[in-house]
Amino acid sequence: MVPPSPAADIGRMAHDVRAGDRAVLSRAITLIESKRADHRRDAASLTQALLDATGKAVRVGITGAPGVGKSTTIDALGSMLTKQGHKVAVLAIDPSSRRTGGSILADKTRMARLASDANAFIRPSPASGTLGGVAAKTRETMLLCEAAGYDVVLVETVGVGQSEIAVADMTDFFLALMLPGAGDELQGLKKGVVELADMIAVNKADGDNLARAKAAAAEYSAALHILAPRSPNWSPPVVTYSALTGDGIAELWARILEHREKLSASGELATRRGEQRVKWMWEMLEERLFAPLRSDRTLKAALPRIEADVAAGRLAANAAVEEIADILGR
Ligand SMILES: Nc1nc2c(ncn2[C@@H]2O[C@H](COP(=O)(O)OP(=O)(O)OP(=O)(O)O)[C@@H](O)[C@H]2O)c(=O)[nH]1
Ligand SMILES: [Mg+2]
């Protein structure tokens, strides 16, 4: 029997992804996540074949410290949206994978409604790799989901610097979740997050927490006012809500849509996405060019000594670079 040609396979896969076939979408994502060179090529053909069907989703990044309620929020927001007729994809960036069980989205119990929702698609973070690698896979996955008809993509990440930048770089709207604070109001206001945030939302504004949530929101508002906003067309609002009761969830979404209208009207959304795409290209290229460097055995063996010599001031940094280049070029 003649094996089917990869090109035909990819064509069929693209067709089935467009048709919204979840099983094929999952397989396509697995292809995207593969590190094999031939798979990578097929993945690129697939993305290219689907390109005209991408870009139509509202892309929202969601960050916040562990326990702030990211999963509960995604469950509440996502199921509200599917009820309105949207198709919602939930992705994650968690390059650390330090947690037991690996990914942030392993805990589908906190997203019980969405996990069993036919109009929701939940995909955990790729299991391992550098942040650049994981982010690249998540971006391609987002494009596939869009091609499959998901018109809302929620990308979750934990509150650690670089992964937040990666998520902000692949979304239109970056939502920072905060806890009603016992004196820790400003602790979450790390400079990086605030610079990226399009909205700060204080969760758990329910029961005994209500007053503290309002107080925290007031502090965040005051802090935001002294910072230059990320966009000339949008001043990040600070809101309170409860993922548990659902109070304020509709308002979160209304703000996201308002932001979208403003940035679309001004042309900023299109510009931002264009810049993001070029940045992705460079990041992926860097990742690709760095790969041989990471896997070179001779270099791996020599690096500890080279680094120690550089640190101790015995070897000039530029001399070290020459030595490394020699090892790689041999
Ligand atoms: N009172 C109250 N509790 C909430 C609310 N949202 C989430 N919680 C609780 O806070 C805890 C953590 O919620 P998660 O949604 O798992 O938080 P997370 O940010 O996804 O946590 P990690 O995945 O561990 O980073 C759970 O016990 C939730 O039930 C809320 O609006 N009000
Ligand atoms: Mg969670």
Tab-separated table of C-alpha atoms and ligand atoms in Angstrom:
chain	number	residue	atom	x	y	z
A	1	MET	CA	0.000	0.000	0.000
A	2	VAL	CA	1.260	3.455	-0.826
A	3	PRO	CA	1.435	5.657	2.273
A	4	PRO	CA	-0.595	8.843	1.904
A	5	SER	CA	1.507	11.866	1.082
A	6	PRO	CA	2.047	14.290	3.956
A	7	ALA	CA	0.691	17.118	1.814
A	8	ALA	CA	-2.631	15.316	1.387
A	9	ASP	CA	-2.687	14.565	5.119
A	10	ILE	CA	-2.152	18.187	5.975
A	11	GLY	CA	-4.807	19.287	3.518
A	12	ARG	CA	-7.305	16.910	5.076
A	13	MET	CA	-6.308	17.926	8.567
A	14	ALA	CA	-6.756	21.607	7.690
A	15	HIS	CA	-10.182	20.825	6.255
A	16	ASP	CA	-11.270	18.956	9.373
A	17	VAL	CA	-9.910	21.629	11.710
A	18	ARG	CA	-11.937	24.224	9.816
A	19	ALA	CA	-14.966	21.995	10.190
A	20	GLY	CA	-14.488	22.189	13.956
A	21	ASP	CA	-13.648	18.518	14.486
A	22	ARG	CA	-12.339	18.432	18.066
A	23	ALA	CA	-10.457	15.159	17.724
A	24	VAL	CA	-8.603	16.451	14.670
A	25	LEU	CA	-7.957	19.767	16.416
A	26	SER	CA	-6.340	17.859	19.285
A	27	ARG	CA	-4.210	15.872	16.867
A	28	ALA	CA	-3.233	19.036	15.019
A	29	ILE	CA	-2.094	20.581	18.306
A	30	THR	CA	-0.065	17.483	19.083
A	31	LEU	CA	1.585	17.917	15.689
A	32	ILE	CA	2.305	21.570	16.505
A	33	GLU	CA	3.849	20.525	19.821
A	34	SER	CA	6.105	17.888	18.299
A	35	LYS	CA	9.825	18.554	18.282
A	36	ARG	CA	10.520	16.348	15.242
A	37	ALA	CA	11.852	18.297	12.279
A	38	ASP	CA	9.422	16.711	9.783
A	39	HIS	CA	6.499	17.409	12.126
A	40	ARG	CA	7.644	20.983	12.460
A	41	ARG	CA	7.543	21.358	8.721
A	42	ASP	CA	4.062	19.825	8.531
A	43	ALA	CA	2.945	22.078	11.373
A	44	ALA	CA	4.120	25.123	9.436
A	45	SER	CA	2.239	23.949	6.314
A	46	LEU	CA	-0.854	23.400	8.400
A	47	THR	CA	-0.714	26.846	9.997
A	48	GLN	CA	-0.147	28.425	6.606
A	49	ALA	CA	-3.097	26.510	5.141
A	50	LEU	CA	-5.334	27.792	7.940
A	51	LEU	CA	-4.001	31.326	8.110
A	52	ASP	CA	-7.002	32.998	6.477
A	53	ALA	CA	-9.273	31.476	9.129
A	54	THR	CA	-7.221	32.791	12.054
A	55	GLY	CA	-7.265	36.084	13.909
A	56	LYS	CA	-10.997	36.324	14.461
A	57	ALA	CA	-11.073	35.569	18.171
A	58	VAL	CA	-11.081	37.898	21.128
A	59	ARG	CA	-7.766	36.946	22.719
A	60	VAL	CA	-7.593	37.479	26.450
A	61	GLY	CA	-4.594	36.815	28.692
A	62	ILE	CA	-5.298	36.127	32.356
A	63	THR	CA	-2.695	36.228	35.093
A	64	GLY	CA	-2.611	36.191	38.866
A	65	ALA	CA	-0.903	34.650	41.846
A	66	PRO	CA	-1.627	31.014	42.733
A	67	GLY	CA	-5.013	30.769	44.408
A	68	VAL	CA	-6.298	34.124	43.168
A	69	GLY	CA	-9.051	32.309	41.306
A	70	LYS	CA	-7.875	32.092	37.700
A	71	SER	CA	-9.475	28.716	37.051
A	72	THR	CA	-12.715	29.645	38.811
A	73	THR	CA	-12.843	32.889	36.814
A	74	ILE	CA	-12.224	31.140	33.501
A	75	ASP	CA	-14.946	28.635	34.343
A	76	ALA	CA	-17.453	31.375	35.193
A	77	LEU	CA	-16.561	33.677	32.304
A	78	GLY	CA	-16.210	30.840	29.802
A	79	SER	CA	-19.534	29.241	30.609
A	80	MET	CA	-21.284	32.603	30.492
A	81	LEU	CA	-19.839	33.066	27.001
A	82	THR	CA	-20.755	29.634	25.686
A	83	LYS	CA	-24.312	30.276	26.878
A	84	GLN	CA	-24.253	33.402	24.718
A	85	GLY	CA	-23.299	31.261	21.741
A	86	HIS	CA	-19.544	31.753	21.774
A	87	LYS	CA	-17.019	28.977	21.377
A	88	VAL	CA	-14.310	29.308	24.004
A	89	ALA	CA	-10.785	27.898	23.927
A	90	VAL	CA	-8.707	27.856	27.105
A	91	LEU	CA	-4.933	27.564	26.826
A	92	ALA	CA	-2.127	27.955	29.320
A	93	ILE	CA	1.481	28.976	29.530
A	94	ASP	CA	3.283	27.355	32.387
A	95	PRO	CA	6.916	26.795	31.467
A	96	SER	CA	7.830	25.989	35.046
A	97	SER	CA	5.748	22.821	35.261
A	98	ARG	CA	7.048	22.622	38.799
A	99	ARG	CA	3.618	21.854	40.133
A	100	THR	CA	2.612	18.330	40.794
A	101	GLY	CA	0.868	17.033	37.755
A	102	GLY	CA	2.593	19.533	35.512
A	103	SER	CA	0.312	22.055	33.994
A	104	ILE	CA	-1.840	24.783	35.489
A	105	LEU	CA	-4.792	23.402	33.642
A	106	ALA	CA	-4.431	19.912	35.020
A	107	ASP	CA	-6.972	20.944	37.634
A	108	LYS	CA	-10.046	20.593	35.494
A	109	THR	CA	-12.076	20.234	38.672
A	110	ARG	CA	-11.888	23.999	39.092
A	111	MET	CA	-13.301	24.294	35.593
A	112	ALA	CA	-15.967	21.660	35.954
A	113	ARG	CA	-18.565	23.463	33.861
A	114	LEU	CA	-16.254	24.262	30.971
A	115	ALA	CA	-14.600	20.852	31.031
A	116	SER	CA	-17.906	19.253	30.111
A	117	ASP	CA	-19.071	22.024	27.772
A	118	ALA	CA	-19.284	21.031	24.102
A	119	ASN	CA	-18.539	24.619	23.093
A	120	ALA	CA	-15.390	24.866	25.165
A	121	PHE	CA	-11.978	23.442	24.389
A	122	ILE	CA	-9.396	23.186	27.157
A	123	ARG	CA	-5.778	22.462	26.337
A	124	PRO	CA	-3.086	22.346	29.020
A	125	SER	CA	0.292	23.956	28.584
A	126	PRO	CA	2.864	21.982	26.579
A	127	ALA	CA	4.590	19.776	29.113
A	128	SER	CA	8.119	21.126	28.988
A	129	GLY	CA	10.582	23.320	27.227
A	130	THR	CA	11.961	26.819	27.366
A	131	LEU	CA	9.520	29.670	27.804
A	132	GLY	CA	10.147	30.691	24.202
A	133	GLY	CA	9.345	27.177	23.029
A	134	VAL	CA	6.233	26.814	25.141
A	135	ALA	CA	4.979	30.256	24.104
A	136	ALA	CA	5.500	29.449	20.431
A	137	LYS	CA	3.435	26.264	20.745
A	138	THR	CA	0.685	28.071	22.610
A	139	ARG	CA	0.513	30.750	19.918
A	140	GLU	CA	0.223	28.215	17.120
A	141	THR	CA	-2.378	26.367	19.163
A	142	MET	CA	-4.338	29.595	19.496
A	143	LEU	CA	-4.331	29.995	15.711
A	144	LEU	CA	-5.571	26.439	15.220
A	145	CYS	CA	-8.371	27.021	17.724
A	146	GLU	CA	-9.399	30.156	15.861
A	147	ALA	CA	-9.457	28.241	12.601
A	148	ALA	CA	-11.673	25.664	14.313
A	149	GLY	CA	-14.195	28.416	15.089
A	150	TYR	CA	-13.336	29.333	18.668
A	151	ASP	CA	-14.104	33.040	18.820
A	152	VAL	CA	-12.854	33.597	22.351
A	153	VAL	CA	-9.403	32.420	23.443
A	154	LEU	CA	-8.449	32.666	27.108
A	155	VAL	CA	-4.755	32.180	27.863
A	156	GLU	CA	-3.915	31.573	31.497
A	157	THR	CA	-0.555	32.044	33.135
A	158	VAL	CA	0.878	32.213	36.614
A	159	GLY	CA	2.130	35.464	38.014
A	160	VAL	CA	5.764	35.156	37.084
A	161	GLY	CA	7.435	37.839	34.998
A	162	GLN	CA	8.547	36.398	31.695
A	163	SER	CA	5.532	34.174	31.093
A	164	GLU	CA	3.258	37.166	31.635
A	165	ILE	CA	5.087	39.068	28.936
A	166	ALA	CA	4.746	36.072	26.643
A	167	VAL	CA	0.982	35.958	27.233
A	168	ALA	CA	0.568	39.717	26.818
A	169	ASP	CA	2.437	39.375	23.529
A	170	MET	CA	-0.054	36.874	22.155
A	171	THR	CA	-3.306	38.440	23.340
A	172	ASP	CA	-5.332	41.603	22.751
A	173	PHE	CA	-6.324	42.153	26.343
A	174	PHE	CA	-4.306	41.365	29.444
A	175	LEU	CA	-6.289	40.863	32.618
A	176	ALA	CA	-4.495	40.880	35.978
A	177	LEU	CA	-6.398	39.224	38.825
A	178	MET	CA	-5.733	40.300	42.397
A	179	LEU	CA	-6.798	39.228	45.852
A	180	PRO	CA	-8.634	41.454	48.283
A	181	GLY	CA	-5.659	42.329	50.336
A	182	ALA	CA	-4.611	42.231	53.904
A	183	GLY	CA	-1.953	44.853	53.415
A	184	ASP	CA	-0.645	43.117	50.338
A	185	GLU	CA	-2.489	45.380	47.915
A	186	LEU	CA	0.601	46.725	46.309
A	187	GLN	CA	2.627	43.584	46.509
A	188	GLY	CA	0.883	42.209	43.441
A	189	LEU	CA	1.502	45.465	41.680
A	190	LYS	CA	4.825	44.411	40.317
A	191	LYS	CA	5.930	46.957	37.815
A	192	GLY	CA	5.852	44.536	34.925
A	193	VAL	CA	2.286	43.387	35.467
A	194	VAL	CA	0.912	46.873	35.778
A	195	GLU	CA	2.629	47.971	32.620
A	196	LEU	CA	1.004	45.088	30.803
A	197	ALA	CA	-2.436	45.072	32.408
A	198	ASP	CA	-5.437	46.326	30.449
A	199	MET	CA	-7.586	45.797	33.526
A	200	ILE	CA	-7.020	44.943	37.160
A	201	ALA	CA	-9.776	42.851	38.670
A	202	VAL	CA	-9.957	42.149	42.379
A	203	ASN	CA	-11.568	38.732	42.783
A	204	LYS	CA	-13.387	37.237	45.779
A	205	ALA	CA	-15.439	40.367	46.354
A	206	ASP	CA	-18.045	38.381	48.241
A	207	GLY	CA	-19.144	37.768	51.830
A	208	ASP	CA	-16.698	39.024	54.416
A	209	ASN	CA	-14.213	40.001	51.721
A	210	LEU	CA	-16.369	42.653	50.131
A	211	ALA	CA	-15.057	45.687	52.004
A	212	ARG	CA	-11.459	44.557	51.697
A	213	ALA	CA	-11.886	44.005	47.979
A	214	LYS	CA	-13.225	47.522	47.506
A	215	ALA	CA	-10.345	48.936	49.561
A	216	ALA	CA	-7.819	47.004	47.503
A	217	ALA	CA	-9.426	48.248	44.291
A	218	ALA	CA	-9.165	51.843	45.487
A	219	GLU	CA	-5.461	51.366	46.200
A	220	TYR	CA	-4.841	49.817	42.803
A	221	SER	CA	-6.695	52.686	41.143
A	222	ALA	CA	-4.546	55.229	42.911
A	223	ALA	CA	-1.393	53.343	41.952
A	224	LEU	CA	-2.475	53.029	38.309
A	225	HIS	CA	-3.088	56.718	37.993
A	226	ILE	CA	0.549	57.554	38.412
A	227	LEU	CA	1.618	55.172	35.648
A	228	ALA	CA	1.591	55.835	31.932
A	229	PRO	CA	-1.034	53.589	30.347
A	230	ARG	CA	0.003	50.942	27.827
A	231	SER	CA	-2.299	52.365	25.166
A	232	PRO	CA	-3.210	55.943	24.256
A	233	ASN	CA	-6.747	54.696	23.616
A	234	TRP	CA	-7.378	52.916	26.882
A	235	SER	CA	-7.028	53.639	30.585
A	236	PRO	CA	-6.949	50.340	32.487
A	237	PRO	CA	-9.944	50.169	34.831
A	238	VAL	CA	-9.889	48.552	38.251
A	239	VAL	CA	-12.936	46.467	39.123
A	240	THR	CA	-14.072	44.033	41.789
A	241	TYR	CA	-15.970	40.816	41.148
A	242	SER	CA	-16.620	37.351	42.468
A	243	ALA	CA	-15.862	34.314	40.351
A	244	LEU	CA	-17.657	32.215	42.952
A	245	THR	CA	-21.024	33.993	42.855
A	246	GLY	CA	-20.621	35.320	39.316
A	247	ASP	CA	-21.165	38.910	40.451
A	248	GLY	CA	-19.306	41.211	38.095
A	249	ILE	CA	-18.358	38.548	35.553
A	250	ALA	CA	-20.605	40.112	32.897
A	251	GLU	CA	-18.976	43.490	33.583
A	252	LEU	CA	-15.517	41.988	33.091
A	253	TRP	CA	-16.556	40.880	29.644
A	254	ALA	CA	-18.240	44.201	28.869
A	255	ARG	CA	-14.965	45.985	29.614
A	256	ILE	CA	-13.045	43.602	27.378
A	257	LEU	CA	-15.456	44.319	24.505
A	258	GLU	CA	-15.286	48.043	25.138
A	259	HIS	CA	-11.498	47.867	24.931
A	260	ARG	CA	-11.799	45.931	21.703
A	261	GLU	CA	-14.107	48.510	20.147
A	262	LYS	CA	-11.816	51.378	21.068
A	263	LEU	CA	-8.657	49.714	19.833
A	264	SER	CA	-10.323	48.502	16.642
A	265	ALA	CA	-11.687	51.942	15.859
A	266	SER	CA	-8.320	53.600	16.350
A	267	GLY	CA	-6.483	50.946	14.325
A	268	GLU	CA	-4.372	50.059	17.345
A	269	LEU	CA	-5.584	46.474	17.476
A	270	ALA	CA	-4.471	45.748	13.927
A	271	THR	CA	-1.137	47.464	14.497
A	272	ARG	CA	-0.578	45.602	17.747
A	273	ARG	CA	-1.317	42.249	16.169
A	274	GLY	CA	0.970	42.960	13.233
A	275	GLU	CA	3.789	43.831	15.610
A	276	GLN	CA	3.062	40.739	17.661
A	277	ARG	CA	3.317	38.509	14.616
A	278	VAL	CA	6.696	39.907	13.612
A	279	LYS	CA	7.906	39.554	17.188
A	280	TRP	CA	6.729	35.920	17.226
A	281	MET	CA	8.696	35.253	14.086
A	282	TRP	CA	11.872	36.570	15.627
A	283	GLU	CA	11.311	34.712	18.863
A	284	MET	CA	10.778	31.451	17.039
A	285	LEU	CA	13.844	32.072	14.927
A	286	GLU	CA	15.919	32.723	18.028
A	287	GLU	CA	14.562	29.573	19.584
A	288	ARG	CA	15.475	27.628	16.457
A	289	LEU	CA	18.958	29.076	16.212
A	290	PHE	CA	19.608	28.469	19.891
A	291	ALA	CA	18.577	24.823	19.752
A	292	PRO	CA	21.917	23.456	18.457
A	293	LEU	CA	23.650	25.493	21.099
A	294	ARG	CA	21.630	23.873	23.858
A	295	SER	CA	22.106	20.359	22.546
A	296	ASP	CA	25.819	20.481	21.648
A	297	ARG	CA	27.567	17.979	23.914
A	298	THR	CA	31.044	19.458	23.678
A	299	LEU	CA	29.688	22.880	24.442
A	300	LYS	CA	27.579	21.574	27.317
A	301	ALA	CA	30.670	20.004	28.809
A	302	ALA	CA	32.739	23.145	28.388
A	303	LEU	CA	30.157	25.710	29.531
A	304	PRO	CA	30.535	25.353	33.306
A	305	ARG	CA	34.271	26.007	33.016
A	306	ILE	CA	33.762	28.902	30.576
A	307	GLU	CA	31.114	30.496	32.789
A	308	ALA	CA	33.278	30.077	35.900
A	309	ASP	CA	36.241	31.660	34.128
A	310	VAL	CA	34.113	34.577	32.950
A	311	ALA	CA	32.595	35.035	36.412
A	312	ALA	CA	36.020	34.981	38.061
A	313	GLY	CA	37.395	37.513	35.621
A	314	ARG	CA	39.946	35.082	34.188
A	315	LEU	CA	38.349	35.016	30.739
A	316	ALA	CA	37.065	38.064	28.903
A	317	ALA	CA	33.389	37.792	27.900
A	318	ASN	CA	34.191	38.388	24.255
A	319	ALA	CA	36.981	35.827	24.346
A	320	ALA	CA	34.455	33.362	25.793
A	321	VAL	CA	32.068	34.062	22.928
A	322	GLU	CA	34.862	33.358	20.440
A	323	GLU	CA	35.622	30.092	22.179
A	324	ILE	CA	31.951	29.068	22.131
A	325	ALA	CA	31.651	30.001	18.465
A	326	ASP	CA	34.724	27.891	17.730
A	327	ILE	CA	33.212	24.898	19.511
A	328	LEU	CA	29.950	25.257	17.582
A	329	GLY	CA	31.677	25.883	14.269
A	330	ARG	CA	34.147	23.035	14.451
B	1	LIG	N1	-14.771	33.409	48.209
B	1	LIG	C1	-14.315	33.197	46.977
B	1	LIG	N2	-13.459	32.193	46.746
B	1	LIG	C2	-13.017	32.020	45.478
B	1	LIG	C3	-13.427	32.858	44.427
B	1	LIG	N3	-12.816	32.449	43.289
B	1	LIG	C4	-12.050	31.398	43.630
B	1	LIG	N4	-12.171	31.131	44.947
B	1	LIG	C5	-11.515	30.031	45.690
B	1	LIG	O1	-10.127	30.252	45.702
B	1	LIG	C6	-9.423	29.005	45.590
B	1	LIG	C7	-8.485	29.035	44.412
B	1	LIG	O2	-9.225	29.157	43.207
B	1	LIG	P1	-8.639	28.717	41.793
B	1	LIG	O3	-9.633	29.111	40.779
B	1	LIG	O4	-8.205	27.314	41.826
B	1	LIG	O5	-7.370	29.649	41.727
B	1	LIG	P2	-6.190	29.650	40.662
B	1	LIG	O6	-5.741	31.064	40.525
B	1	LIG	O7	-6.604	28.956	39.424
B	1	LIG	O8	-5.099	28.823	41.414
B	1	LIG	P3	-3.821	28.068	40.820
B	1	LIG	O9	-4.261	27.288	39.618
B	1	LIG	O10	-3.353	27.213	41.945
B	1	LIG	O11	-2.817	29.135	40.476
B	1	LIG	C8	-10.498	27.935	45.467
B	1	LIG	O12	-10.730	27.392	46.724
B	1	LIG	C9	-11.707	28.703	44.996
B	1	LIG	O13	-12.921	28.113	45.363
B	1	LIG	C10	-14.340	33.927	44.711
B	1	LIG	O14	-14.764	34.702	43.869
B	1	LIG	N5	-14.754	34.036	46.005
B	2	MG	MG	-5.830	27.249	38.448
